[in-house]
PDB file of C-alpha atoms and ligand atoms in Angstrom:
ATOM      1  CA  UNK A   1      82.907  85.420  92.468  1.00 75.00           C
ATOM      2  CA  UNK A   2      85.461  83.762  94.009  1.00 77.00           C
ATOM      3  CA  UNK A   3      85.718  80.110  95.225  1.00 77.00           C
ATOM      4  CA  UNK A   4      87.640  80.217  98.275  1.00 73.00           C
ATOM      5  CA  UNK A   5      86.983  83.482  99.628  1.00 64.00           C
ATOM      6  CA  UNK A   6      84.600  82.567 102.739  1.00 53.00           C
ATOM      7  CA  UNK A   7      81.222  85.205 103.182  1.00 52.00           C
ATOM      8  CA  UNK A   8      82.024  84.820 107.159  1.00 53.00           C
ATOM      9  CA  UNK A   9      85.366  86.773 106.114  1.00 54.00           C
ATOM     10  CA  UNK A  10      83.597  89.947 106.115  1.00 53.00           C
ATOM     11  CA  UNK A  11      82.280  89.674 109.509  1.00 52.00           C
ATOM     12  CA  UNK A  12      85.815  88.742 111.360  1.00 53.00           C
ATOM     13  CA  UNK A  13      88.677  91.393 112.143  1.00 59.00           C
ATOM     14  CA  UNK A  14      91.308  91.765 109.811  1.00 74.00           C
ATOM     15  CA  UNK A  15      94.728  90.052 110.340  1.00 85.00           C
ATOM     16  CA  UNK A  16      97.277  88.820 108.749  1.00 92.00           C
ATOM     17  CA  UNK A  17      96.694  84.503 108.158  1.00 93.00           C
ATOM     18  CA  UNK A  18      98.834  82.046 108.968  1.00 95.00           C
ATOM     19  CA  UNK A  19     100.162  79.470 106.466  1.00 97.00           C
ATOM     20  CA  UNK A  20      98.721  75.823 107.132  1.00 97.00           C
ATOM     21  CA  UNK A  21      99.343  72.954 104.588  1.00 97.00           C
ATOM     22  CA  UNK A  22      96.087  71.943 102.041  1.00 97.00           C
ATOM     23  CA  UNK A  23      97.294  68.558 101.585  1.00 95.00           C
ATOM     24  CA  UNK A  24     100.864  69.970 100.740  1.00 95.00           C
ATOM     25  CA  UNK A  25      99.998  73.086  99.460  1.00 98.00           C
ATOM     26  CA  UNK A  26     100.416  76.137 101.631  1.00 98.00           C
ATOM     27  CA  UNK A  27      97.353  78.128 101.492  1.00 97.00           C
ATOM     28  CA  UNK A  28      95.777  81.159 103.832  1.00 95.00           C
ATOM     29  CA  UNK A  29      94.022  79.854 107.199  1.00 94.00           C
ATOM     30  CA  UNK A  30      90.857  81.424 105.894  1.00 90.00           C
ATOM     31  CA  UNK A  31      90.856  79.049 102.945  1.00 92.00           C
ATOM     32  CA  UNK A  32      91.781  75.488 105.094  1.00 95.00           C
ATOM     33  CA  UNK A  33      89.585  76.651 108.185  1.00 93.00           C
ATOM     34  CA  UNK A  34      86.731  76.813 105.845  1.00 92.00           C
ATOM     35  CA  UNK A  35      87.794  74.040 103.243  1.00 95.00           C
ATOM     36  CA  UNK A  36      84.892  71.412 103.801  1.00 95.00           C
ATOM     37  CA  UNK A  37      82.607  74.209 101.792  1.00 93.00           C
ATOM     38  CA  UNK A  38      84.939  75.133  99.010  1.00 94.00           C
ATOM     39  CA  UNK A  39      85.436  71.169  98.663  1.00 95.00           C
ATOM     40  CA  UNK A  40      81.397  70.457  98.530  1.00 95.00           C
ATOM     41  CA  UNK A  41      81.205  73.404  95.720  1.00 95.00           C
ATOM     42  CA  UNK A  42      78.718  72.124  93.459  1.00 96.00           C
ATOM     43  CA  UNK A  43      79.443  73.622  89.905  1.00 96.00           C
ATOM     44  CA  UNK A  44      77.032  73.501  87.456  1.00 95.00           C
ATOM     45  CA  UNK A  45      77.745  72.624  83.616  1.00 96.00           C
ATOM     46  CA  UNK A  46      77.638  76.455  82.378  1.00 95.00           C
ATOM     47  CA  UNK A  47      79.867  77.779  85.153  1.00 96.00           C
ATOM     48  CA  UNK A  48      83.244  78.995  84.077  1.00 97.00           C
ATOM     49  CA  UNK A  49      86.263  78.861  85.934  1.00 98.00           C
ATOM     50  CA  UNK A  50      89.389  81.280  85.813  1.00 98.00           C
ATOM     51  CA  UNK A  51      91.842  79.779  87.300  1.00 98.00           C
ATOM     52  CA  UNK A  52      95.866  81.217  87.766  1.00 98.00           C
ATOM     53  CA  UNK A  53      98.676  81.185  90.576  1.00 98.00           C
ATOM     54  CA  UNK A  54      98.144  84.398  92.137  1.00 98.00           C
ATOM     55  CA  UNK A  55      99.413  87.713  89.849  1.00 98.00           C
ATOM     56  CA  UNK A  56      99.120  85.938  86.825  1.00 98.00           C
ATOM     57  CA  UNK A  57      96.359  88.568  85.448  1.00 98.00           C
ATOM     58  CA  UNK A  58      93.324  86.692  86.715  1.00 97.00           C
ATOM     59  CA  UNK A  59      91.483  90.136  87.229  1.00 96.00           C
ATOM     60  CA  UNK A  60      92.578  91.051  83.962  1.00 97.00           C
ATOM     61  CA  UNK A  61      90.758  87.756  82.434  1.00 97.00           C
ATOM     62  CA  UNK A  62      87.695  88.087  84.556  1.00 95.00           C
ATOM     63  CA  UNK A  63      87.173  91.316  83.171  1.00 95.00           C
ATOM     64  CA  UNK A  64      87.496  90.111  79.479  1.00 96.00           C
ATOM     65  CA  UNK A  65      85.218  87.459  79.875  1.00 95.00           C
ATOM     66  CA  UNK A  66      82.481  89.943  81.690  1.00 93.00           C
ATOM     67  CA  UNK A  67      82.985  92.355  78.879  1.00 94.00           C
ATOM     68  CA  UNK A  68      82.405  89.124  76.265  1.00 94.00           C
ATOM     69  CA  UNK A  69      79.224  87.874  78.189  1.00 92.00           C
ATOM     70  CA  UNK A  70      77.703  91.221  78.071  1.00 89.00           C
ATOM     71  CA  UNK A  71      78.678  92.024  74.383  1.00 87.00           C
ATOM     72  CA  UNK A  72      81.138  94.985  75.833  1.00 85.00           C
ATOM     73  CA  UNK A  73      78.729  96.873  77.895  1.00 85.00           C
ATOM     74  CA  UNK A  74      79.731  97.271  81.325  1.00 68.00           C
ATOM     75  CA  UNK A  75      76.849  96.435  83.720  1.00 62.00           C
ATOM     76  CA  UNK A  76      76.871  97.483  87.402  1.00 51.00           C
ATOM     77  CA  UNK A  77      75.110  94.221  87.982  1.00 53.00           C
ATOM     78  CA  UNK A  78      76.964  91.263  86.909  1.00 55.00           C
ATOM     79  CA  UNK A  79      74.937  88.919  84.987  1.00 57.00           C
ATOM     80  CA  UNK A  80      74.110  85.481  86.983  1.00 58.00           C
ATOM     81  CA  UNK A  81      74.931  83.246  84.357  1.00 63.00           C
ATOM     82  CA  UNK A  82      77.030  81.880  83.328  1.00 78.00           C
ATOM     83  CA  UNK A  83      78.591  82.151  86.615  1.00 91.00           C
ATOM     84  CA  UNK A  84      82.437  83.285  86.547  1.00 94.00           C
ATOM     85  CA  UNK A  85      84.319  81.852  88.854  1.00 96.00           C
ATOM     86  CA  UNK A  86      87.708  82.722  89.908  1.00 96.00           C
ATOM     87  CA  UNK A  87      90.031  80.527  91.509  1.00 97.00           C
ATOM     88  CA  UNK A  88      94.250  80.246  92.989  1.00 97.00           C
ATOM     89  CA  UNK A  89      93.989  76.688  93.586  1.00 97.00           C
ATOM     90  CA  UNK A  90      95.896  74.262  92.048  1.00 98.00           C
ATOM     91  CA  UNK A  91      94.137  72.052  89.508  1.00 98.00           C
ATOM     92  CA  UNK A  92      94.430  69.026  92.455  1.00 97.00           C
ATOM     93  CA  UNK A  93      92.171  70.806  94.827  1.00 98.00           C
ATOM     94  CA  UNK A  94      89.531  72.287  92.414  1.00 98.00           C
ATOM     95  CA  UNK A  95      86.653  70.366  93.981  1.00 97.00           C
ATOM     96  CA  UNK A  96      85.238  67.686  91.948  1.00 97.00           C
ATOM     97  CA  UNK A  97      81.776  68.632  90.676  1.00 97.00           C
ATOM     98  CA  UNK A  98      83.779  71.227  88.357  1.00 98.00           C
ATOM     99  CA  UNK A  99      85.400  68.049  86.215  1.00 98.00           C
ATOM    100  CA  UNK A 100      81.962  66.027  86.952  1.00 98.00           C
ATOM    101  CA  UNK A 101      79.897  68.959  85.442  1.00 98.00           C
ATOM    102  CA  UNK A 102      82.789  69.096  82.190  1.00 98.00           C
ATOM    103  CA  UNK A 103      83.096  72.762  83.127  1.00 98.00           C
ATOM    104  CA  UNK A 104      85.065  74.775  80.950  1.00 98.00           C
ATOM    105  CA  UNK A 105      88.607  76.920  82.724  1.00 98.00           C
ATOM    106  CA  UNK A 106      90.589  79.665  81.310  1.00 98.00           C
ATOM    107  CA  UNK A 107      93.919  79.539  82.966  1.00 98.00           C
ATOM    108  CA  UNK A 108      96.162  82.454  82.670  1.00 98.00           C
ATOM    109  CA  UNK A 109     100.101  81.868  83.284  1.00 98.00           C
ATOM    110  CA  UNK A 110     102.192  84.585  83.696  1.00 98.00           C
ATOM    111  CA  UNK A 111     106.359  84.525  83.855  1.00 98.00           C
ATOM    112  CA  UNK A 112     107.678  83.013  87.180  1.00 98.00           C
ATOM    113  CA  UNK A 113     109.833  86.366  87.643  1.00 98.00           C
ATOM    114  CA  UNK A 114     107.512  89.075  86.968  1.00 98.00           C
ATOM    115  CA  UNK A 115     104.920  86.779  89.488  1.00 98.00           C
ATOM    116  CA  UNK A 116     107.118  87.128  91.694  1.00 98.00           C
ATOM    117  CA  UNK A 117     107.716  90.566  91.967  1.00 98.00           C
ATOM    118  CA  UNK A 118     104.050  91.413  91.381  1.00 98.00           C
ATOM    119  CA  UNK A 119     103.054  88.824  94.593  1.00 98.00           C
ATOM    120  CA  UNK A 120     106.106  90.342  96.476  1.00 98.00           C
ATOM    121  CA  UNK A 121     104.215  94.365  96.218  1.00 97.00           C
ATOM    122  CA  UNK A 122     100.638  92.194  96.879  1.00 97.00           C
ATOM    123  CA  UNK A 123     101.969  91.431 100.102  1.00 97.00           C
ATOM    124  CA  UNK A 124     102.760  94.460 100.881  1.00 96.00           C
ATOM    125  CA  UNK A 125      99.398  95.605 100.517  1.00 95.00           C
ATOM    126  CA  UNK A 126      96.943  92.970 101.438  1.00 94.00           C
ATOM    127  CA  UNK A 127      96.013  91.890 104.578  1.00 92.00           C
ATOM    128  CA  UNK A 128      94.803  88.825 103.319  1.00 92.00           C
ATOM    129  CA  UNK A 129      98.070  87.138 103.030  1.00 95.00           C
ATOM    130  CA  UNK A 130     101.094  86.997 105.458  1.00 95.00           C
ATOM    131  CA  UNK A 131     103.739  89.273 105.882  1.00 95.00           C
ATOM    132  CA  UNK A 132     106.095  89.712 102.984  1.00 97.00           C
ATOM    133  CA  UNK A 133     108.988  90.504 105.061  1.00 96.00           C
ATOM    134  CA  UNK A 134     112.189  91.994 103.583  1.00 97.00           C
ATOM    135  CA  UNK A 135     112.720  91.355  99.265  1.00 98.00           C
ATOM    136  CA  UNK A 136     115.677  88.728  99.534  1.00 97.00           C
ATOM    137  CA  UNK A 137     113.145  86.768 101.966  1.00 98.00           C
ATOM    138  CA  UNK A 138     110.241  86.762 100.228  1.00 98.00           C
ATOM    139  CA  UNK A 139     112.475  86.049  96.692  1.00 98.00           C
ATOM    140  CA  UNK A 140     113.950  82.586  98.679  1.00 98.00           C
ATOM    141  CA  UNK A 141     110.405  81.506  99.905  1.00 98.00           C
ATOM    142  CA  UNK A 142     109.166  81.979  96.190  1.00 98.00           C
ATOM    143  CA  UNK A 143     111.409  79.623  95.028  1.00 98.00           C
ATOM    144  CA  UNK A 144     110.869  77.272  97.816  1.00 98.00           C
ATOM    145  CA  UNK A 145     107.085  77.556  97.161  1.00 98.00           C
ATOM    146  CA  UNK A 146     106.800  78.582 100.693  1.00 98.00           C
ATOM    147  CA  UNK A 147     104.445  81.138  99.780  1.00 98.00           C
ATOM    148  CA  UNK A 148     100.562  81.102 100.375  1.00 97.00           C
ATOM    149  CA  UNK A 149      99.090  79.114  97.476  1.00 97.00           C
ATOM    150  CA  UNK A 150     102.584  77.050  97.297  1.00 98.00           C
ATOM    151  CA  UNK A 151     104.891  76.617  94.215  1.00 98.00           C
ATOM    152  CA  UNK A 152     104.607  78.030  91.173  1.00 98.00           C
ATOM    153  CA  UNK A 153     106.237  75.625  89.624  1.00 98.00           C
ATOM    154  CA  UNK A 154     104.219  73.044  90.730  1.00 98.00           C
ATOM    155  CA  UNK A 155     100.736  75.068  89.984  1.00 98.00           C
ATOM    156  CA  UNK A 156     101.635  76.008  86.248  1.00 98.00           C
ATOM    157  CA  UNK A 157     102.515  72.745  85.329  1.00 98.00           C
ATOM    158  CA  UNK A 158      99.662  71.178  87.098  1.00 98.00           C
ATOM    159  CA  UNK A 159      97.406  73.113  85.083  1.00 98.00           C
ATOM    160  CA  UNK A 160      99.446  72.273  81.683  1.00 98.00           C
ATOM    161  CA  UNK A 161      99.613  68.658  82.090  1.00 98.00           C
ATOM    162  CA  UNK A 162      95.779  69.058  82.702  1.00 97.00           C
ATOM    163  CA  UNK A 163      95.087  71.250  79.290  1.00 96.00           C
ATOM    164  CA  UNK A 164      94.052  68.393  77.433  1.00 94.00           C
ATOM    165  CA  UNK A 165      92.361  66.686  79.975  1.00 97.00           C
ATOM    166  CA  UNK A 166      89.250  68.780  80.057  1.00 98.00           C
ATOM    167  CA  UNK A 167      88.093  71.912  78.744  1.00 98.00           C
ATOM    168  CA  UNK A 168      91.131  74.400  79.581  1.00 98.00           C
ATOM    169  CA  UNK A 169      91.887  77.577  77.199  1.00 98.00           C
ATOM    170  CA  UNK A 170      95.111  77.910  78.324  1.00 98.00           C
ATOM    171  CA  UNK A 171      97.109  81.689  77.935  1.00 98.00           C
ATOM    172  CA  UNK A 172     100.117  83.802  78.386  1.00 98.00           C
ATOM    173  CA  UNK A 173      99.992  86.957  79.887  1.00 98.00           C
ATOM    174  CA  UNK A 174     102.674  88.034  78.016  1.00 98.00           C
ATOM    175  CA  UNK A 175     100.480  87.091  74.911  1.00 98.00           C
ATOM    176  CA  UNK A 176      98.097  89.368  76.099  1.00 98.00           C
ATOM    177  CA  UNK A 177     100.092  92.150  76.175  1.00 98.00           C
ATOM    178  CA  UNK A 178     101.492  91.525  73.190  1.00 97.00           C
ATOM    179  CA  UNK A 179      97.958  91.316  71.386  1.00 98.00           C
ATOM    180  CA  UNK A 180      95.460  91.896  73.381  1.00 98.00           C
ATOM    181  CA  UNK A 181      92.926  91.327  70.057  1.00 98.00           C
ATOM    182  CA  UNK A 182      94.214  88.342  69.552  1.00 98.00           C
ATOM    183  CA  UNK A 183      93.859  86.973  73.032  1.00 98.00           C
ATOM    184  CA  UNK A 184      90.521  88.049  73.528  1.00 98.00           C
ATOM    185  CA  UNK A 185      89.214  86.614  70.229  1.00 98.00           C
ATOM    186  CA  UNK A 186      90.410  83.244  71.694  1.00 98.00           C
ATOM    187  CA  UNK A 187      88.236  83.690  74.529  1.00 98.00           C
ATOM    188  CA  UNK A 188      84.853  85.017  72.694  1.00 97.00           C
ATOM    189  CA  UNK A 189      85.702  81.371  70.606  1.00 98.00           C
ATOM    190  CA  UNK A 190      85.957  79.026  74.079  1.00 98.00           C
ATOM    191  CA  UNK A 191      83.227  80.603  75.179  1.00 97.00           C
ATOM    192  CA  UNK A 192      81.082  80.485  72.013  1.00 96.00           C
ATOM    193  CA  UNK A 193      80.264  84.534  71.476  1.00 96.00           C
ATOM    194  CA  UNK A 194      80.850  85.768  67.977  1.00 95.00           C
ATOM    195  CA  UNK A 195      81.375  89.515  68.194  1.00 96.00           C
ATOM    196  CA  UNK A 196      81.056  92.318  66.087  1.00 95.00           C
ATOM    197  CA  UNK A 197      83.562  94.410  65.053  1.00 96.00           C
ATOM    198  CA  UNK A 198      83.257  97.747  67.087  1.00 95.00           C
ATOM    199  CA  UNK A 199      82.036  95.613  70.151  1.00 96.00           C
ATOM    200  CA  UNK A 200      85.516  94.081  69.769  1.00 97.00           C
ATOM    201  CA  UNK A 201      87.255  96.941  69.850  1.00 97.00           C
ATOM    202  CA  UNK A 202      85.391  98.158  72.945  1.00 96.00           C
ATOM    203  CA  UNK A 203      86.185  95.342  74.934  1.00 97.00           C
ATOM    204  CA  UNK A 204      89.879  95.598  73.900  1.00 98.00           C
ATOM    205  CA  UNK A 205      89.860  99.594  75.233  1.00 97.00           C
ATOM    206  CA  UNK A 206      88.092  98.702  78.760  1.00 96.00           C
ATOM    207  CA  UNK A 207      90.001  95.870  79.046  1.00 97.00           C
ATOM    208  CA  UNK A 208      93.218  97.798  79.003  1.00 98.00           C
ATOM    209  CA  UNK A 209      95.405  98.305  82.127  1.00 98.00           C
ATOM    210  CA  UNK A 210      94.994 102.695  81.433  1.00 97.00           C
ATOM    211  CA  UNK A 211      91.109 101.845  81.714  1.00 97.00           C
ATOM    212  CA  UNK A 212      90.870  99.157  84.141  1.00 96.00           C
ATOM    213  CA  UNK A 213      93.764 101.063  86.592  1.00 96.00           C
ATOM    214  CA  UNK A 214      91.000 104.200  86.407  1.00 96.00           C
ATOM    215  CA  UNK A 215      88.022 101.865  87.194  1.00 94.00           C
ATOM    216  CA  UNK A 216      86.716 101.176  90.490  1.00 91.00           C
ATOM    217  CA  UNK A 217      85.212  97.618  89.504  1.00 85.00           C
ATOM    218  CA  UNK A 218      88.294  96.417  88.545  1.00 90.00           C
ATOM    219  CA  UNK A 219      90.845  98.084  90.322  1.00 93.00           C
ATOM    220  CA  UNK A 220      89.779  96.331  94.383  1.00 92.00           C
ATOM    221  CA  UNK A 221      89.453 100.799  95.354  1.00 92.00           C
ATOM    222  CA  UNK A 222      86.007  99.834  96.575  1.00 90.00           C
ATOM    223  CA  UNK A 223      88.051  97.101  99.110  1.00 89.00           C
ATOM    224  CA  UNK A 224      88.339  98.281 102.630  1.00 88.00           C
ATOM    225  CA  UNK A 225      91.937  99.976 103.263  1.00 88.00           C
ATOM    226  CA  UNK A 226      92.124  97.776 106.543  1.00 87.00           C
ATOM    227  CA  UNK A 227      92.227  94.422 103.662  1.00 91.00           C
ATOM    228  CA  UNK A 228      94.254  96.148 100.908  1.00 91.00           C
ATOM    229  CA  UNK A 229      95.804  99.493 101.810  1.00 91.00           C
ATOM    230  CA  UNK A 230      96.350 100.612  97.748  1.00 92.00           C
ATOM    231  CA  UNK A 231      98.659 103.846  99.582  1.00 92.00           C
ATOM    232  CA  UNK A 232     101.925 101.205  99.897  1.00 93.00           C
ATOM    233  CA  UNK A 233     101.550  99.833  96.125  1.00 93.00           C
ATOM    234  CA  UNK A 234      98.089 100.302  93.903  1.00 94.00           C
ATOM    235  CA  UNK A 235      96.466  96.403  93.312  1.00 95.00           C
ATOM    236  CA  UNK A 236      96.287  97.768  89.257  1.00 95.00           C
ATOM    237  CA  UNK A 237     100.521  98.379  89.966  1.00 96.00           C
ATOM    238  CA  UNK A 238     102.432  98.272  86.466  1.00 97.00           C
ATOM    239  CA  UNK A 239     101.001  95.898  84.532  1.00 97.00           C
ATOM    240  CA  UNK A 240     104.048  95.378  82.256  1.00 97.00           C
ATOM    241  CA  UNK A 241     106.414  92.519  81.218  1.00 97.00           C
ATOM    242  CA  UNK A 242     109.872  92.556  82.421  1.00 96.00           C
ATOM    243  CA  UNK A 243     109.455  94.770  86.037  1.00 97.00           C
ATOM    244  CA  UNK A 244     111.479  91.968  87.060  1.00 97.00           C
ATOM    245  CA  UNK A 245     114.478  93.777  86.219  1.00 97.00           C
ATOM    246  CA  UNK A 246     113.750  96.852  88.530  1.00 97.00           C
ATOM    247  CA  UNK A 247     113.936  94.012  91.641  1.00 97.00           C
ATOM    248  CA  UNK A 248     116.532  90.894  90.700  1.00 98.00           C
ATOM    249  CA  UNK A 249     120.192  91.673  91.321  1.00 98.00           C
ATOM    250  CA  UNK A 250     122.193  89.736  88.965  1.00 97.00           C
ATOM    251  CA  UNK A 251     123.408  87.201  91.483  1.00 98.00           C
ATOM    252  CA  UNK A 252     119.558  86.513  92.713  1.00 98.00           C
ATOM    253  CA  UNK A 253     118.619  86.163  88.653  1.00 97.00           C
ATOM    254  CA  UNK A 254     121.159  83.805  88.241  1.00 97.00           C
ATOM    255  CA  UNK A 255     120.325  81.802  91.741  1.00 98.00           C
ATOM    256  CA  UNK A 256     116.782  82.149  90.306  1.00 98.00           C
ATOM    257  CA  UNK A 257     117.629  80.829  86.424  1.00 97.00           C
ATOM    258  CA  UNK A 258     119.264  77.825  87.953  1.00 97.00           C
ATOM    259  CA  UNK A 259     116.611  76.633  89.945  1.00 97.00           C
ATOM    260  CA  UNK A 260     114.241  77.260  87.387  1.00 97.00           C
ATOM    261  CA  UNK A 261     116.110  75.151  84.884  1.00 96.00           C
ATOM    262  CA  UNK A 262     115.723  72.089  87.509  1.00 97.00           C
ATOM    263  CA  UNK A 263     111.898  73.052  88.467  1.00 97.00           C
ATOM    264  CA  UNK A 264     110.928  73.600  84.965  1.00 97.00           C
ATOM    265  CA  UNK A 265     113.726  72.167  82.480  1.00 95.00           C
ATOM    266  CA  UNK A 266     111.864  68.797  81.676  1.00 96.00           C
ATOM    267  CA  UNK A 267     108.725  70.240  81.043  1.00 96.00           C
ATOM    268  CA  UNK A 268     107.586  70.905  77.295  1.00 96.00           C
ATOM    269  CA  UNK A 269     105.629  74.585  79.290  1.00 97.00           C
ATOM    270  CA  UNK A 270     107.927  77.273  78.032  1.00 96.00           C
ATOM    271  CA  UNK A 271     107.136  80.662  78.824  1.00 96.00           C
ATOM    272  CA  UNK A 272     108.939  83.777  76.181  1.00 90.00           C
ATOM    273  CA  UNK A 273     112.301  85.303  77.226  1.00 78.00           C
ATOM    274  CA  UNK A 274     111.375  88.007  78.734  1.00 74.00           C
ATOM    275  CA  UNK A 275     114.649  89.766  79.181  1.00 63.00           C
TER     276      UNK A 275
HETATM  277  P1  LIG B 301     101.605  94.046  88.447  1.00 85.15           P
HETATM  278  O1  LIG B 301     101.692  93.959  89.942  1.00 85.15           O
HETATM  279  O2  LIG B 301     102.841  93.530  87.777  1.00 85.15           O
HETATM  280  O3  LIG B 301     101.235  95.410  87.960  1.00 85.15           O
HETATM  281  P2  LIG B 301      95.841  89.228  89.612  1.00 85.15           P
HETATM  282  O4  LIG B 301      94.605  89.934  89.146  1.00 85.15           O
HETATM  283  O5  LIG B 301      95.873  87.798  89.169  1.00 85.15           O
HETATM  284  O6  LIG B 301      96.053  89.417  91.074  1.00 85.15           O
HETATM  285  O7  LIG B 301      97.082  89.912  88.858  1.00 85.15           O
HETATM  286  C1  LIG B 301      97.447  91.250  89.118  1.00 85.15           C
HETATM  287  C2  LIG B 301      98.500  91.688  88.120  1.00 85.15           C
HETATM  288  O8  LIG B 301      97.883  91.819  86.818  1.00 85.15           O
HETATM  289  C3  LIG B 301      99.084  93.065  88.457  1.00 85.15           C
HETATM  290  O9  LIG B 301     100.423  93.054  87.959  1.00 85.15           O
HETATM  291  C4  LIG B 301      98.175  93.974  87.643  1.00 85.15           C
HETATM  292  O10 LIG B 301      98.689  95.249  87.394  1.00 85.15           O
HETATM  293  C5  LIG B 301      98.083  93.147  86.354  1.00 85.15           C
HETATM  294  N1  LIG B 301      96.957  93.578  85.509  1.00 85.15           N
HETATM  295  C6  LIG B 301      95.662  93.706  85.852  1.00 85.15           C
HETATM  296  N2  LIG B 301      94.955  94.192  84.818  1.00 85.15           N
HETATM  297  C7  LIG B 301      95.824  94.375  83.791  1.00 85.15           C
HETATM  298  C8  LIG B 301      95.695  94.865  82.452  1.00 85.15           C
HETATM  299  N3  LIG B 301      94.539  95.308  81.966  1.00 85.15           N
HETATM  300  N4  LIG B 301      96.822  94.911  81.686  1.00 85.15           N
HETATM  301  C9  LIG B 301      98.005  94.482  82.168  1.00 85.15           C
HETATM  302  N5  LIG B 301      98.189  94.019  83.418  1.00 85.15           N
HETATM  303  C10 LIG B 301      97.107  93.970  84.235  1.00 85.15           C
END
């Protein structure tokens, strides 16, 4: 389920949104049009939110945590509770009843450059965000957080500075590639599941981008080609660490390590080299 995606959407033609400002945060014209109801969400204390800028692997973690709440099985009907709810806002504009209720969140940050080249092929495919236009465009409106859903800079370290604040499991993608085991035994312990053994292992083979890339529930096939046309770039793309280097030139990765030293320098959030 996720928060800001409006039912109505379904009904209306698909085009491409325009930008408009959430407070200062520029977000779809779905999302603000409709904001009053994401805003008036009423969470309830068992509801769990996944919350990451966009590309950071937040499919990736919903389908860990369904594979944890249903012991590794996976169930054509999702289970109603606790409810799973996925989120691209940053921590600012999750509505209130979430932090009222003492909900827990799973946030999942992945490395600014490989976001960025993941969100730039997103574009390309879905309809449900603006044009990408050409690479060196799209690469200068990244760093000016002139994309839908706004800076990443901002959004990561929102959600750090928040991590002790309330009850936020926060992770690395990178970590999870590294060891995926690992990562997911973290989750099963925020979310209070012991597992056994072989159900362990289970969830760490359907969990993995060979299996997920081949499954229709988790890789958006079953979305409309007219919303995501998967023929320009699949949604399940690469799912590596480092792809970066297949789309920087080294005069935009140095541009790009600059202005990452002033956005993120001060901040004790350090992501791994991932040269
Ligand atoms: P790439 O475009 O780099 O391949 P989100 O779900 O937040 O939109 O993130 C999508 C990104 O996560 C895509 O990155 C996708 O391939 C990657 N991803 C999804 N499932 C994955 C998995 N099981 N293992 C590794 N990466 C995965």
């Amino acid at each position: 389920m996720e928060l800001d995606y409006h039912p109505e959407l379904r009904d209306l033609t698909i085009r491409r949104p325009q930008l408009k400002l959430l407070e200062d945060v520029p977000s779809p014209d779905w999302v603000v049009d409709n904001w009053e109801t994401v805003k008036n969400f009423q969470a309830k204390p068992d509801d769990l939110l996944i919350a990451t800028y966009p590309k950071a692997g937040s499919t990736w973690m919903q389908e860990i945590v369904d594979l944890i709440s249903q012991n590794g099985i996976e169930l054509i009907e999702k289970m109603a509770f606790p409810r799973v709810i996925k989120t691209h806002l940053p921590i600012q504009l999750v509505p209130k009843s979430f932090w009222e209720q003492d909900c827990k969140a799973i946030i999942v940050a992945r490395n600014a450059k490989d976001s960025l080249v993941s969100y730039f092929h997103f574009h390309r495919t879905c309809h449900l965000v603006p044009e990408p236009g050409a690479w060196r465009e799209f690469f200068q409106r990244f760093m000016n957080g002139k994309v839908s859903r706004g800076s990443w800079y901002d959004h990561v370290k929102g959600w750090w500075e928040a991590k002790d604040k309330h009850r936020i499991l926060f992770l690395f993608y990178e970590d999870i590639k590294e060891n995926p085991r690992r990562e997911i035994l973290k989750v099963a312990e925020f979310m209070e599941k012991v597992l056994e053994e072989d159900v362990i292992e289970k969830i760490v083979h359907l969990s993995s981008f060979k299996v997920m890339k081949d499954n229709p529930m988790a890789n958006y096939t079953t979305v409309p080609m007219d919303i995501m046309d998967q023929n320009i770039s699949r949604f399940m793309r690469k799912g590596e660490v480092g792809d970066w280097k297949n789309h920087f030139t080294v005069s935009q990765n140095e541009d790009f390590d600059e202005h990452y030293e002033r956005q993120m320098g001060h901040s004790s959030l350090k992501f791994r080299n991932v040269l």
